[in-house]
Amino acid sequence: MPAAAFLSRMKIVVLTGAGISAESGVPTFRGSDGLWEGHRVEDVASPEGFARDSQLVHEFYNGRRRKVQEVEPNAAHHALAKLGRARGVDLTLVTQNIDDLHERAGSHEVLHMHGELLKARCKECGVVVPCREDLSRASICPACRGIDCMRPHVVWFGEMPFGLDEISAAISSADQFVAIGTSGRVYPAASFVTWARHSGVPTLELNLEESAASGVFHESRRGRAGELVPAWVE
Ligand code: BV8
């Protein structure tokens, strides 16, 4: 193999879910009753729910936005930031999470396929702005000056996730696909391991419990992300 090939970087795609932020104190979604912090998904994480009662939805996200600003990244976030800086690695970090803990641990170019809690978007003009405060019906768009038109910049059920083409291209040409802290219940993220297998890419799952996708992975390790991820990165 030509010398340059030995110098080529290993292409790794990592998908993270709520489990990687659990040890930071951010609640996961796996309520056995299928509720999200006591709310039906349809009521707080869908365009229909927002159209029905935007104040309820704002309050749901305002509480999560305040919480996320009180917590810190954990060892798993820091280990992935270290992996992203490793000379021999070309890391594509995709997250289902809407918190900013990967960035605060030092990761760059994080692909938030379900959007970002600390950003807001105008329904009328589409502008996306940083958002660390509570949103409400009274929120005014700083660009078009519209009222009651700001929404959380997150992907609700029935909405198209961000970056799917980029994610698909990265997975199909990866040397390894790794999922961390995800139950494999939400699509299309839950399909990524299948996309990887169809491309002959080795797959690894790091998760506290068996997930809906565990059987699809070549290898599945059980444990807390705060232990498994630093050990894997080492
Ligand atoms: C779309 C942002 C298409 C908002 C989120 C029927 C069958 C199949 C699919 C569907 C269907 N009906 C509808 C669909 C599609 C739907 C879907 O998948 N529904 C599910 C419920 C069946 N998907 C969509 O609607 C998506 N869009 O399909 O669009 C389309 C096509 C054309 C045109 C237009 C559209 C959009 C989905 C995005 C929804 N938004 N988030 C917000 O956060 O408020 S989803 C949200 O929930 C998260 O982002 C995440 O994706 C998901 C939760 O999953 P996890 O992250 O895995 O978290 P969870 O709590 O479930 O699991 C945590 C895991 O960690 C557990 O396994 C646990 O054991 C582990 N863990 C816990 N602690 C630790 C740990 N692991 C390690 N260490 C620890 N310490």
PDB file of C-alpha atoms and ligand atoms in Angstrom:
ATOM      1  CA  MET A   1       0.000   0.000   0.000  1.00  0.00           C
ATOM      2  CA  PRO A   2       1.501   3.461  -0.913  1.00  0.00           C
ATOM      3  CA  ALA A   3       2.959   5.321   2.083  1.00  0.00           C
ATOM      4  CA  ALA A   4       0.250   7.986   1.788  1.00  0.00           C
ATOM      5  CA  ALA A   5      -2.364   5.338   2.493  1.00  0.00           C
ATOM      6  CA  PHE A   6      -0.693   4.514   5.819  1.00  0.00           C
ATOM      7  CA  LEU A   7      -1.025   8.193   6.671  1.00  0.00           C
ATOM      8  CA  SER A   8      -4.738   8.272   5.758  1.00  0.00           C
ATOM      9  CA  ARG A   9      -6.975   8.980   8.714  1.00  0.00           C
ATOM     10  CA  MET A  10      -9.491   6.483  10.056  1.00  0.00           C
ATOM     11  CA  LYS A  11     -13.015   7.723   9.224  1.00  0.00           C
ATOM     12  CA  ILE A  12     -15.323   7.241  12.213  1.00  0.00           C
ATOM     13  CA  VAL A  13     -19.000   8.219  12.414  1.00  0.00           C
ATOM     14  CA  VAL A  14     -20.402   8.534  15.945  1.00  0.00           C
ATOM     15  CA  LEU A  15     -24.123   8.923  16.694  1.00  0.00           C
ATOM     16  CA  THR A  16     -25.028  10.026  20.204  1.00  0.00           C
ATOM     17  CA  GLY A  17     -28.385  10.039  21.973  1.00  0.00           C
ATOM     18  CA  ALA A  18     -29.796  11.190  25.290  1.00  0.00           C
ATOM     19  CA  GLY A  19     -27.828   8.509  27.176  1.00  0.00           C
ATOM     20  CA  ILE A  20     -24.534  10.360  26.672  1.00  0.00           C
ATOM     21  CA  SER A  21     -25.923  13.379  28.539  1.00  0.00           C
ATOM     22  CA  ALA A  22     -27.638  11.352  31.285  1.00  0.00           C
ATOM     23  CA  GLU A  23     -24.591  11.457  33.610  1.00  0.00           C
ATOM     24  CA  SER A  24     -24.527  15.226  33.224  1.00  0.00           C
ATOM     25  CA  GLY A  25     -27.995  15.314  34.729  1.00  0.00           C
ATOM     26  CA  VAL A  26     -30.017  15.784  31.527  1.00  0.00           C
ATOM     27  CA  PRO A  27     -33.037  13.419  31.715  1.00  0.00           C
ATOM     28  CA  THR A  28     -33.414  10.824  28.962  1.00  0.00           C
ATOM     29  CA  PHE A  29     -36.720  10.268  27.194  1.00  0.00           C
ATOM     30  CA  ARG A  30     -37.231   6.651  28.095  1.00  0.00           C
ATOM     31  CA  GLY A  31     -40.224   7.147  30.351  1.00  0.00           C
ATOM     32  CA  SER A  32     -41.756   3.669  30.502  1.00  0.00           C
ATOM     33  CA  ASP A  33     -45.101   5.363  29.936  1.00  0.00           C
ATOM     34  CA  GLY A  34     -43.770   6.812  26.709  1.00  0.00           C
ATOM     35  CA  LEU A  35     -44.211  10.309  28.074  1.00  0.00           C
ATOM     36  CA  TRP A  36     -41.626  13.022  27.752  1.00  0.00           C
ATOM     37  CA  GLU A  37     -41.236  14.548  31.186  1.00  0.00           C
ATOM     38  CA  GLY A  38     -44.934  13.980  31.789  1.00  0.00           C
ATOM     39  CA  HIS A  39     -46.131  15.216  28.402  1.00  0.00           C
ATOM     40  CA  ARG A  40     -47.441  13.287  25.408  1.00  0.00           C
ATOM     41  CA  VAL A  41     -44.958  13.553  22.551  1.00  0.00           C
ATOM     42  CA  GLU A  42     -47.723  14.720  20.231  1.00  0.00           C
ATOM     43  CA  ASP A  43     -48.485  17.654  22.518  1.00  0.00           C
ATOM     44  CA  VAL A  44     -44.975  19.048  23.001  1.00  0.00           C
ATOM     45  CA  ALA A  45     -42.770  17.753  20.141  1.00  0.00           C
ATOM     46  CA  SER A  46     -44.865  18.095  16.988  1.00  0.00           C
ATOM     47  CA  PRO A  47     -45.933  20.989  14.731  1.00  0.00           C
ATOM     48  CA  GLU A  48     -49.558  20.082  15.466  1.00  0.00           C
ATOM     49  CA  GLY A  49     -48.950  20.355  19.198  1.00  0.00           C
ATOM     50  CA  PHE A  50     -47.303  23.758  18.716  1.00  0.00           C
ATOM     51  CA  ALA A  51     -50.222  24.959  16.589  1.00  0.00           C
ATOM     52  CA  ARG A  52     -52.646  23.701  19.266  1.00  0.00           C
ATOM     53  CA  ASP A  53     -50.922  25.243  22.289  1.00  0.00           C
ATOM     54  CA  SER A  54     -47.691  27.120  21.580  1.00  0.00           C
ATOM     55  CA  GLN A  55     -47.440  28.352  25.189  1.00  0.00           C
ATOM     56  CA  LEU A  56     -47.383  24.754  26.520  1.00  0.00           C
ATOM     57  CA  VAL A  57     -44.641  23.895  24.019  1.00  0.00           C
ATOM     58  CA  HIS A  58     -42.643  27.033  24.889  1.00  0.00           C
ATOM     59  CA  GLU A  59     -42.881  26.155  28.578  1.00  0.00           C
ATOM     60  CA  PHE A  60     -41.715  22.565  27.866  1.00  0.00           C
ATOM     61  CA  TYR A  61     -38.638  23.801  26.023  1.00  0.00           C
ATOM     62  CA  ASN A  62     -38.015  26.758  28.348  1.00  0.00           C
ATOM     63  CA  GLY A  63     -37.638  24.316  31.255  1.00  0.00           C
ATOM     64  CA  ARG A  64     -35.201  22.125  29.292  1.00  0.00           C
ATOM     65  CA  ARG A  65     -33.281  25.196  28.053  1.00  0.00           C
ATOM     66  CA  ARG A  66     -32.816  26.450  31.625  1.00  0.00           C
ATOM     67  CA  LYS A  67     -31.749  22.968  32.800  1.00  0.00           C
ATOM     68  CA  VAL A  68     -29.169  22.502  30.037  1.00  0.00           C
ATOM     69  CA  GLN A  69     -27.472  25.759  31.056  1.00  0.00           C
ATOM     70  CA  GLU A  70     -27.070  24.460  34.624  1.00  0.00           C
ATOM     71  CA  VAL A  71     -25.247  21.200  33.801  1.00  0.00           C
ATOM     72  CA  GLU A  72     -21.754  20.325  32.588  1.00  0.00           C
ATOM     73  CA  PRO A  73     -20.343  17.950  29.959  1.00  0.00           C
ATOM     74  CA  ASN A  74     -19.224  14.574  31.332  1.00  0.00           C
ATOM     75  CA  ALA A  75     -16.252  12.272  30.638  1.00  0.00           C
ATOM     76  CA  ALA A  76     -17.973  10.804  27.578  1.00  0.00           C
ATOM     77  CA  HIS A  77     -18.373  14.220  25.926  1.00  0.00           C
ATOM     78  CA  HIS A  78     -14.727  15.045  26.702  1.00  0.00           C
ATOM     79  CA  ALA A  79     -13.517  11.693  25.332  1.00  0.00           C
ATOM     80  CA  LEU A  80     -15.280  12.339  22.006  1.00  0.00           C
ATOM     81  CA  ALA A  81     -13.760  15.829  21.843  1.00  0.00           C
ATOM     82  CA  LYS A  82     -10.337  14.200  22.363  1.00  0.00           C
ATOM     83  CA  LEU A  83     -11.109  11.669  19.602  1.00  0.00           C
ATOM     84  CA  GLY A  84     -12.008  14.523  17.267  1.00  0.00           C
ATOM     85  CA  ARG A  85      -8.560  16.063  17.840  1.00  0.00           C
ATOM     86  CA  ALA A  86      -6.687  12.749  17.284  1.00  0.00           C
ATOM     87  CA  ARG A  87      -4.275  12.974  14.321  1.00  0.00           C
ATOM     88  CA  GLY A  88      -5.209   9.661  12.763  1.00  0.00           C
ATOM     89  CA  VAL A  89      -8.958  10.160  12.972  1.00  0.00           C
ATOM     90  CA  ASP A  90     -11.501  11.892  10.749  1.00  0.00           C
ATOM     91  CA  LEU A  91     -14.525  12.066  13.089  1.00  0.00           C
ATOM     92  CA  THR A  92     -18.083  12.871  12.017  1.00  0.00           C
ATOM     93  CA  LEU A  93     -20.021  13.512  15.236  1.00  0.00           C
ATOM     94  CA  VAL A  94     -23.799  13.302  14.745  1.00  0.00           C
ATOM     95  CA  THR A  95     -26.067  13.882  17.723  1.00  0.00           C
ATOM     96  CA  GLN A  96     -29.784  13.434  18.276  1.00  0.00           C
ATOM     97  CA  ASN A  97     -29.395  15.641  21.339  1.00  0.00           C
ATOM     98  CA  ILE A  98     -30.385  19.273  21.320  1.00  0.00           C
ATOM     99  CA  ASP A  99     -28.088  20.259  24.203  1.00  0.00           C
ATOM    100  CA  ASP A 100     -24.696  21.926  23.660  1.00  0.00           C
ATOM    101  CA  LEU A 101     -22.642  19.591  25.847  1.00  0.00           C
ATOM    102  CA  HIS A 102     -20.546  18.228  22.960  1.00  0.00           C
ATOM    103  CA  GLU A 103     -19.537  21.765  22.000  1.00  0.00           C
ATOM    104  CA  ARG A 104     -18.838  22.743  25.600  1.00  0.00           C
ATOM    105  CA  ALA A 105     -16.547  19.686  25.899  1.00  0.00           C
ATOM    106  CA  GLY A 106     -14.596  20.989  22.883  1.00  0.00           C
ATOM    107  CA  SER A 107     -16.107  19.102  19.926  1.00  0.00           C
ATOM    108  CA  HIS A 108     -16.400  21.091  16.687  1.00  0.00           C
ATOM    109  CA  GLU A 109     -18.716  20.775  13.695  1.00  0.00           C
ATOM    110  CA  VAL A 110     -21.237  18.755  15.694  1.00  0.00           C
ATOM    111  CA  LEU A 111     -24.111  17.729  13.404  1.00  0.00           C
ATOM    112  CA  HIS A 112     -27.296  18.345  15.387  1.00  0.00           C
ATOM    113  CA  MET A 113     -29.696  16.302  13.261  1.00  0.00           C
ATOM    114  CA  HIS A 114     -32.615  17.192  15.575  1.00  0.00           C
ATOM    115  CA  GLY A 115     -31.703  20.834  16.017  1.00  0.00           C
ATOM    116  CA  GLU A 116     -30.463  22.872  18.963  1.00  0.00           C
ATOM    117  CA  LEU A 117     -32.227  23.937  22.147  1.00  0.00           C
ATOM    118  CA  LEU A 118     -30.116  27.106  22.493  1.00  0.00           C
ATOM    119  CA  LYS A 119     -31.296  28.445  19.127  1.00  0.00           C
ATOM    120  CA  ALA A 120     -34.690  29.801  18.023  1.00  0.00           C
ATOM    121  CA  ARG A 121     -36.141  30.035  14.520  1.00  0.00           C
ATOM    122  CA  CYS A 122     -38.718  32.388  13.031  1.00  0.00           C
ATOM    123  CA  LYS A 123     -41.642  30.575  11.393  1.00  0.00           C
ATOM    124  CA  GLU A 124     -42.219  33.557   9.101  1.00  0.00           C
ATOM    125  CA  CYS A 125     -38.741  34.504   7.808  1.00  0.00           C
ATOM    126  CA  GLY A 126     -36.727  31.442   8.802  1.00  0.00           C
ATOM    127  CA  VAL A 127     -33.982  33.348  10.611  1.00  0.00           C
ATOM    128  CA  VAL A 128     -32.144  31.272  13.263  1.00  0.00           C
ATOM    129  CA  VAL A 129     -30.789  33.112  16.306  1.00  0.00           C
ATOM    130  CA  PRO A 130     -29.058  32.144  19.556  1.00  0.00           C
ATOM    131  CA  CYS A 131     -31.586  31.690  22.356  1.00  0.00           C
ATOM    132  CA  ARG A 132     -30.722  31.309  26.036  1.00  0.00           C
ATOM    133  CA  GLU A 133     -33.845  32.935  27.429  1.00  0.00           C
ATOM    134  CA  ASP A 134     -37.434  31.744  27.716  1.00  0.00           C
ATOM    135  CA  LEU A 135     -39.541  31.953  24.567  1.00  0.00           C
ATOM    136  CA  SER A 136     -43.245  32.792  24.627  1.00  0.00           C
ATOM    137  CA  ARG A 137     -46.073  33.977  22.427  1.00  0.00           C
ATOM    138  CA  ALA A 138     -44.780  37.485  23.118  1.00  0.00           C
ATOM    139  CA  SER A 139     -41.339  36.736  21.614  1.00  0.00           C
ATOM    140  CA  ILE A 140     -40.553  39.031  18.670  1.00  0.00           C
ATOM    141  CA  CYS A 141     -38.438  38.006  15.661  1.00  0.00           C
ATOM    142  CA  PRO A 142     -35.313  40.211  15.631  1.00  0.00           C
ATOM    143  CA  ALA A 143     -35.183  40.060  11.810  1.00  0.00           C
ATOM    144  CA  CYS A 144     -38.757  40.513  10.536  1.00  0.00           C
ATOM    145  CA  ARG A 145     -40.122  41.995  13.770  1.00  0.00           C
ATOM    146  CA  GLY A 146     -42.983  39.505  13.657  1.00  0.00           C
ATOM    147  CA  ILE A 147     -44.709  38.570  16.920  1.00  0.00           C
ATOM    148  CA  ASP A 148     -45.596  35.078  18.128  1.00  0.00           C
ATOM    149  CA  CYS A 149     -43.511  33.623  15.288  1.00  0.00           C
ATOM    150  CA  MET A 150     -40.428  32.359  17.158  1.00  0.00           C
ATOM    151  CA  ARG A 151     -40.187  28.586  17.772  1.00  0.00           C
ATOM    152  CA  PRO A 152     -37.477  26.358  19.210  1.00  0.00           C
ATOM    153  CA  HIS A 153     -34.933  25.464  16.487  1.00  0.00           C
ATOM    154  CA  VAL A 154     -35.549  21.749  16.997  1.00  0.00           C
ATOM    155  CA  VAL A 155     -36.878  18.991  14.711  1.00  0.00           C
ATOM    156  CA  TRP A 156     -40.307  17.780  15.827  1.00  0.00           C
ATOM    157  CA  PHE A 157     -41.928  14.462  14.929  1.00  0.00           C
ATOM    158  CA  GLY A 158     -43.047  14.594  11.310  1.00  0.00           C
ATOM    159  CA  GLU A 159     -40.381  17.186  10.437  1.00  0.00           C
ATOM    160  CA  MET A 160     -37.303  16.445   8.331  1.00  0.00           C
ATOM    161  CA  PRO A 161     -34.106  16.022  10.360  1.00  0.00           C
ATOM    162  CA  PHE A 162     -31.075  18.096   9.360  1.00  0.00           C
ATOM    163  CA  GLY A 163     -28.043  16.798   7.470  1.00  0.00           C
ATOM    164  CA  LEU A 164     -29.311  13.407   6.300  1.00  0.00           C
ATOM    165  CA  ASP A 165     -27.418  13.534   2.984  1.00  0.00           C
ATOM    166  CA  GLU A 166     -24.172  14.423   4.775  1.00  0.00           C
ATOM    167  CA  ILE A 167     -24.766  11.709   7.361  1.00  0.00           C
ATOM    168  CA  SER A 168     -25.538   9.086   4.722  1.00  0.00           C
ATOM    169  CA  ALA A 169     -22.379   9.945   2.759  1.00  0.00           C
ATOM    170  CA  ALA A 170     -20.231   9.838   5.906  1.00  0.00           C
ATOM    171  CA  ILE A 171     -21.631   6.461   6.992  1.00  0.00           C
ATOM    172  CA  SER A 172     -21.251   4.814   3.578  1.00  0.00           C
ATOM    173  CA  SER A 173     -17.538   5.697   3.444  1.00  0.00           C
ATOM    174  CA  ALA A 174     -16.743   5.172   7.139  1.00  0.00           C
ATOM    175  CA  ASP A 175     -14.238   2.730   8.650  1.00  0.00           C
ATOM    176  CA  GLN A 176     -16.438   2.428  11.758  1.00  0.00           C
ATOM    177  CA  PHE A 177     -19.924   3.465  12.917  1.00  0.00           C
ATOM    178  CA  VAL A 178     -20.469   3.837  16.684  1.00  0.00           C
ATOM    179  CA  ALA A 179     -23.778   4.595  18.471  1.00  0.00           C
ATOM    180  CA  ILE A 180     -23.629   5.855  22.062  1.00  0.00           C
ATOM    181  CA  GLY A 181     -26.534   6.239  24.517  1.00  0.00           C
ATOM    182  CA  THR A 182     -29.492   5.808  22.200  1.00  0.00           C
ATOM    183  CA  SER A 183     -32.518   3.537  22.484  1.00  0.00           C
ATOM    184  CA  GLY A 184     -32.790   3.154  18.708  1.00  0.00           C
ATOM    185  CA  ARG A 185     -36.468   4.046  18.793  1.00  0.00           C
ATOM    186  CA  VAL A 186     -36.584   7.190  16.680  1.00  0.00           C
ATOM    187  CA  TYR A 187     -36.139   7.196  12.916  1.00  0.00           C
ATOM    188  CA  PRO A 188     -34.282   7.819  10.709  1.00  0.00           C
ATOM    189  CA  ALA A 189     -31.454   7.906  13.340  1.00  0.00           C
ATOM    190  CA  ALA A 190     -32.322   4.334  14.351  1.00  0.00           C
ATOM    191  CA  SER A 191     -31.664   3.237  10.750  1.00  0.00           C
ATOM    192  CA  PHE A 192     -28.084   4.508  10.618  1.00  0.00           C
ATOM    193  CA  VAL A 193     -26.646   1.203  11.869  1.00  0.00           C
ATOM    194  CA  THR A 194     -28.484  -0.596   9.051  1.00  0.00           C
ATOM    195  CA  TRP A 195     -27.119   1.907   6.515  1.00  0.00           C
ATOM    196  CA  ALA A 196     -23.643   1.158   7.891  1.00  0.00           C
ATOM    197  CA  ARG A 197     -24.075  -2.605   7.663  1.00  0.00           C
ATOM    198  CA  HIS A 198     -25.353  -2.323   4.085  1.00  0.00           C
ATOM    199  CA  SER A 199     -22.078  -0.552   3.282  1.00  0.00           C
ATOM    200  CA  GLY A 200     -20.008  -3.217   5.029  1.00  0.00           C
ATOM    201  CA  VAL A 201     -18.986  -0.813   7.822  1.00  0.00           C
ATOM    202  CA  PRO A 202     -18.067  -2.318  11.232  1.00  0.00           C
ATOM    203  CA  THR A 203     -20.606  -1.205  13.862  1.00  0.00           C
ATOM    204  CA  LEU A 204     -20.301  -0.820  17.642  1.00  0.00           C
ATOM    205  CA  GLU A 205     -22.929   0.130  20.234  1.00  0.00           C
ATOM    206  CA  LEU A 206     -22.044   1.612  23.640  1.00  0.00           C
ATOM    207  CA  ASN A 207     -25.191   1.675  25.763  1.00  0.00           C
ATOM    208  CA  LEU A 208     -26.418   1.173  29.321  1.00  0.00           C
ATOM    209  CA  GLU A 209     -29.059  -1.355  28.295  1.00  0.00           C
ATOM    210  CA  GLU A 210     -30.161  -3.398  25.315  1.00  0.00           C
ATOM    211  CA  SER A 211     -31.604  -1.049  22.687  1.00  0.00           C
ATOM    212  CA  ALA A 212     -34.120  -1.661  19.918  1.00  0.00           C
ATOM    213  CA  ALA A 213     -31.165  -1.845  17.504  1.00  0.00           C
ATOM    214  CA  SER A 214     -28.685  -3.871  19.588  1.00  0.00           C
ATOM    215  CA  GLY A 215     -29.203  -6.975  17.461  1.00  0.00           C
ATOM    216  CA  VAL A 216     -28.066  -5.135  14.325  1.00  0.00           C
ATOM    217  CA  PHE A 217     -24.651  -4.076  15.677  1.00  0.00           C
ATOM    218  CA  HIS A 218     -21.573  -6.276  15.150  1.00  0.00           C
ATOM    219  CA  GLU A 219     -20.607  -5.553  18.771  1.00  0.00           C
ATOM    220  CA  SER A 220     -22.566  -4.111  21.695  1.00  0.00           C
ATOM    221  CA  ARG A 221     -20.959  -3.097  25.020  1.00  0.00           C
ATOM    222  CA  ARG A 222     -23.045  -2.511  28.150  1.00  0.00           C
ATOM    223  CA  GLY A 223     -22.274   0.196  30.646  1.00  0.00           C
ATOM    224  CA  ARG A 224     -22.350   3.906  31.391  1.00  0.00           C
ATOM    225  CA  ALA A 225     -21.086   6.225  28.679  1.00  0.00           C
ATOM    226  CA  GLY A 226     -18.877   7.981  31.234  1.00  0.00           C
ATOM    227  CA  GLU A 227     -16.874   4.740  31.512  1.00  0.00           C
ATOM    228  CA  LEU A 228     -17.335   3.044  28.134  1.00  0.00           C
ATOM    229  CA  VAL A 229     -16.508   6.017  25.904  1.00  0.00           C
ATOM    230  CA  PRO A 230     -13.170   7.036  27.481  1.00  0.00           C
ATOM    231  CA  ALA A 231     -12.152   3.339  27.501  1.00  0.00           C
ATOM    232  CA  TRP A 232     -13.090   3.010  23.812  1.00  0.00           C
ATOM    233  CA  VAL A 233     -11.328   6.242  22.835  1.00  0.00           C
ATOM    234  CA  GLU A 234      -8.193   5.118  24.673  1.00  0.00           C
TER     235      GLU A 234
HETATM  236  C1  BV8 B   1     -39.106  12.028  10.050  1.00  0.00           C
HETATM  237  C2  BV8 B   1     -35.832  16.884  19.083  1.00  0.00           C
HETATM  238  C3  BV8 B   1     -39.666  12.034   7.838  1.00  0.00           C
HETATM  239  C4  BV8 B   1     -36.952  17.469  19.879  1.00  0.00           C
HETATM  240  C5  BV8 B   1     -36.477  14.584  18.598  1.00  0.00           C
HETATM  241  C6  BV8 B   1     -43.495   4.490  12.614  1.00  0.00           C
HETATM  242  C7  BV8 B   1     -42.392   3.696  12.408  1.00  0.00           C
HETATM  243  C8  BV8 B   1     -41.141   4.256  12.163  1.00  0.00           C
HETATM  244  C9  BV8 B   1     -40.979   5.645  12.145  1.00  0.00           C
HETATM  245  C10 BV8 B   1     -42.072   6.432  12.375  1.00  0.00           C
HETATM  246  C11 BV8 B   1     -43.326   5.865  12.607  1.00  0.00           C
HETATM  247  N1  BV8 B   1     -44.189   6.886  12.788  1.00  0.00           N
HETATM  248  C12 BV8 B   1     -43.538   8.055  12.671  1.00  0.00           C
HETATM  249  C13 BV8 B   1     -42.264   7.799  12.408  1.00  0.00           C
HETATM  250  C14 BV8 B   1     -41.184   8.777  12.198  1.00  0.00           C
HETATM  251  C15 BV8 B   1     -40.768   9.395  13.519  1.00  0.00           C
HETATM  252  C16 BV8 B   1     -40.375   8.338  14.521  1.00  0.00           C
HETATM  253  O1  BV8 B   1     -39.297   7.784  14.452  1.00  0.00           O
HETATM  254  N2  BV8 B   1     -41.274   8.061  15.472  1.00  0.00           N
HETATM  255  C17 BV8 B   1     -40.958   7.072  16.478  1.00  0.00           C
HETATM  256  C18 BV8 B   1     -41.507   7.513  17.824  1.00  0.00           C
HETATM  257  C19 BV8 B   1     -41.523   5.742  16.034  1.00  0.00           C
HETATM  258  N3  BV8 B   1     -39.621  10.207  13.206  1.00  0.00           N
HETATM  259  C20 BV8 B   1     -39.791  11.477  12.806  1.00  0.00           C
HETATM  260  O2  BV8 B   1     -40.848  12.039  12.769  1.00  0.00           O
HETATM  261  C21 BV8 B   1     -38.524  12.182  12.350  1.00  0.00           C
HETATM  262  N4  BV8 B   1     -38.791  12.778  11.083  1.00  0.00           N
HETATM  263  O3  BV8 B   1     -39.210  10.830  10.058  1.00  0.00           O
HETATM  264  O4  BV8 B   1     -39.333  12.771   8.986  1.00  0.00           O
HETATM  265  C22 BV8 B   1     -39.994  12.958   6.816  1.00  0.00           C
HETATM  266  C23 BV8 B   1     -39.860  12.528   5.529  1.00  0.00           C
HETATM  267  C24 BV8 B   1     -40.164  13.390   4.541  1.00  0.00           C
HETATM  268  C25 BV8 B   1     -40.623  14.651   4.833  1.00  0.00           C
HETATM  269  C26 BV8 B   1     -40.774  15.081   6.144  1.00  0.00           C
HETATM  270  C27 BV8 B   1     -40.440  14.225   7.152  1.00  0.00           C
HETATM  271  C28 BV8 B   1     -38.126  13.271  13.303  1.00  0.00           C
HETATM  272  C29 BV8 B   1     -37.807  12.694  14.638  1.00  0.00           C
HETATM  273  C30 BV8 B   1     -37.141  13.763  15.509  1.00  0.00           C
HETATM  274  C31 BV8 B   1     -37.967  14.045  16.731  1.00  0.00           C
HETATM  275  N5  BV8 B   1     -37.235  14.959  17.607  1.00  0.00           N
HETATM  276  N6  BV8 B   1     -35.746  15.444  19.313  1.00  0.00           N
HETATM  277  C32 BV8 B   1     -36.713  17.341  21.341  1.00  0.00           C
HETATM  278  O5  BV8 B   1     -35.695  16.801  21.774  1.00  0.00           O
HETATM  279  O6  BV8 B   1     -37.583  17.841  22.084  1.00  0.00           O
HETATM  280  S1  BV8 B   1     -36.387  12.956  18.972  1.00  0.00           S
HETATM  281  C33 BV8 B   1     -35.763  12.785  20.539  1.00  0.00           C
HETATM  282  O7  BV8 B   1     -36.148  11.510  20.981  1.00  0.00           O
HETATM  283  C34 BV8 B   1     -34.271  12.738  20.580  1.00  0.00           C
HETATM  284  O8  BV8 B   1     -33.684  13.661  19.718  1.00  0.00           O
HETATM  285  C35 BV8 B   1     -33.948  11.324  20.227  1.00  0.00           C
HETATM  286  O9  BV8 B   1     -33.854  11.146  18.856  1.00  0.00           O
HETATM  287  C36 BV8 B   1     -35.164  10.607  20.726  1.00  0.00           C
HETATM  288  C37 BV8 B   1     -34.849   9.939  22.031  1.00  0.00           C
HETATM  289  O10 BV8 B   1     -34.013   8.909  21.709  1.00  0.00           O
HETATM  290  P1  BV8 B   1     -32.644   8.676  22.488  1.00  0.00           P
HETATM  291  O11 BV8 B   1     -31.734   9.812  22.244  1.00  0.00           O
HETATM  292  O12 BV8 B   1     -32.211   7.343  22.109  1.00  0.00           O
HETATM  293  O13 BV8 B   1     -33.048   8.742  24.014  1.00  0.00           O
HETATM  294  P2  BV8 B   1     -33.825   7.644  24.830  1.00  0.00           P
HETATM  295  O14 BV8 B   1     -34.185   8.272  26.128  1.00  0.00           O
HETATM  296  O15 BV8 B   1     -34.900   7.036  23.981  1.00  0.00           O
HETATM  297  O16 BV8 B   1     -32.743   6.487  25.088  1.00  0.00           O
HETATM  298  C38 BV8 B   1     -31.617   6.754  25.893  1.00  0.00           C
HETATM  299  C39 BV8 B   1     -30.732   5.532  25.810  1.00  0.00           C
HETATM  300  O17 BV8 B   1     -29.542   5.797  26.555  1.00  0.00           O
HETATM  301  C40 BV8 B   1     -31.360   4.296  26.399  1.00  0.00           C
HETATM  302  O18 BV8 B   1     -31.113   3.199  25.546  1.00  0.00           O
HETATM  303  C41 BV8 B   1     -30.617   4.100  27.733  1.00  0.00           C
HETATM  304  O19 BV8 B   1     -30.443   2.737  28.052  1.00  0.00           O
HETATM  305  C42 BV8 B   1     -29.295   4.728  27.441  1.00  0.00           C
HETATM  306  N7  BV8 B   1     -28.635   5.318  28.605  1.00  0.00           N
HETATM  307  C43 BV8 B   1     -29.212   5.929  29.670  1.00  0.00           C
HETATM  308  N8  BV8 B   1     -28.248   6.360  30.516  1.00  0.00           N
HETATM  309  C44 BV8 B   1     -27.051   6.015  29.961  1.00  0.00           C
HETATM  310  C45 BV8 B   1     -27.296   5.362  28.740  1.00  0.00           C
HETATM  311  N9  BV8 B   1     -26.313   4.886  27.953  1.00  0.00           N
HETATM  312  C46 BV8 B   1     -25.054   5.072  28.383  1.00  0.00           C
HETATM  313  N10 BV8 B   1     -24.721   5.693  29.533  1.00  0.00           N
HETATM  314  C47 BV8 B   1     -25.697   6.172  30.342  1.00  0.00           C
HETATM  315  N11 BV8 B   1     -25.365   6.789  31.491  1.00  0.00           N
END
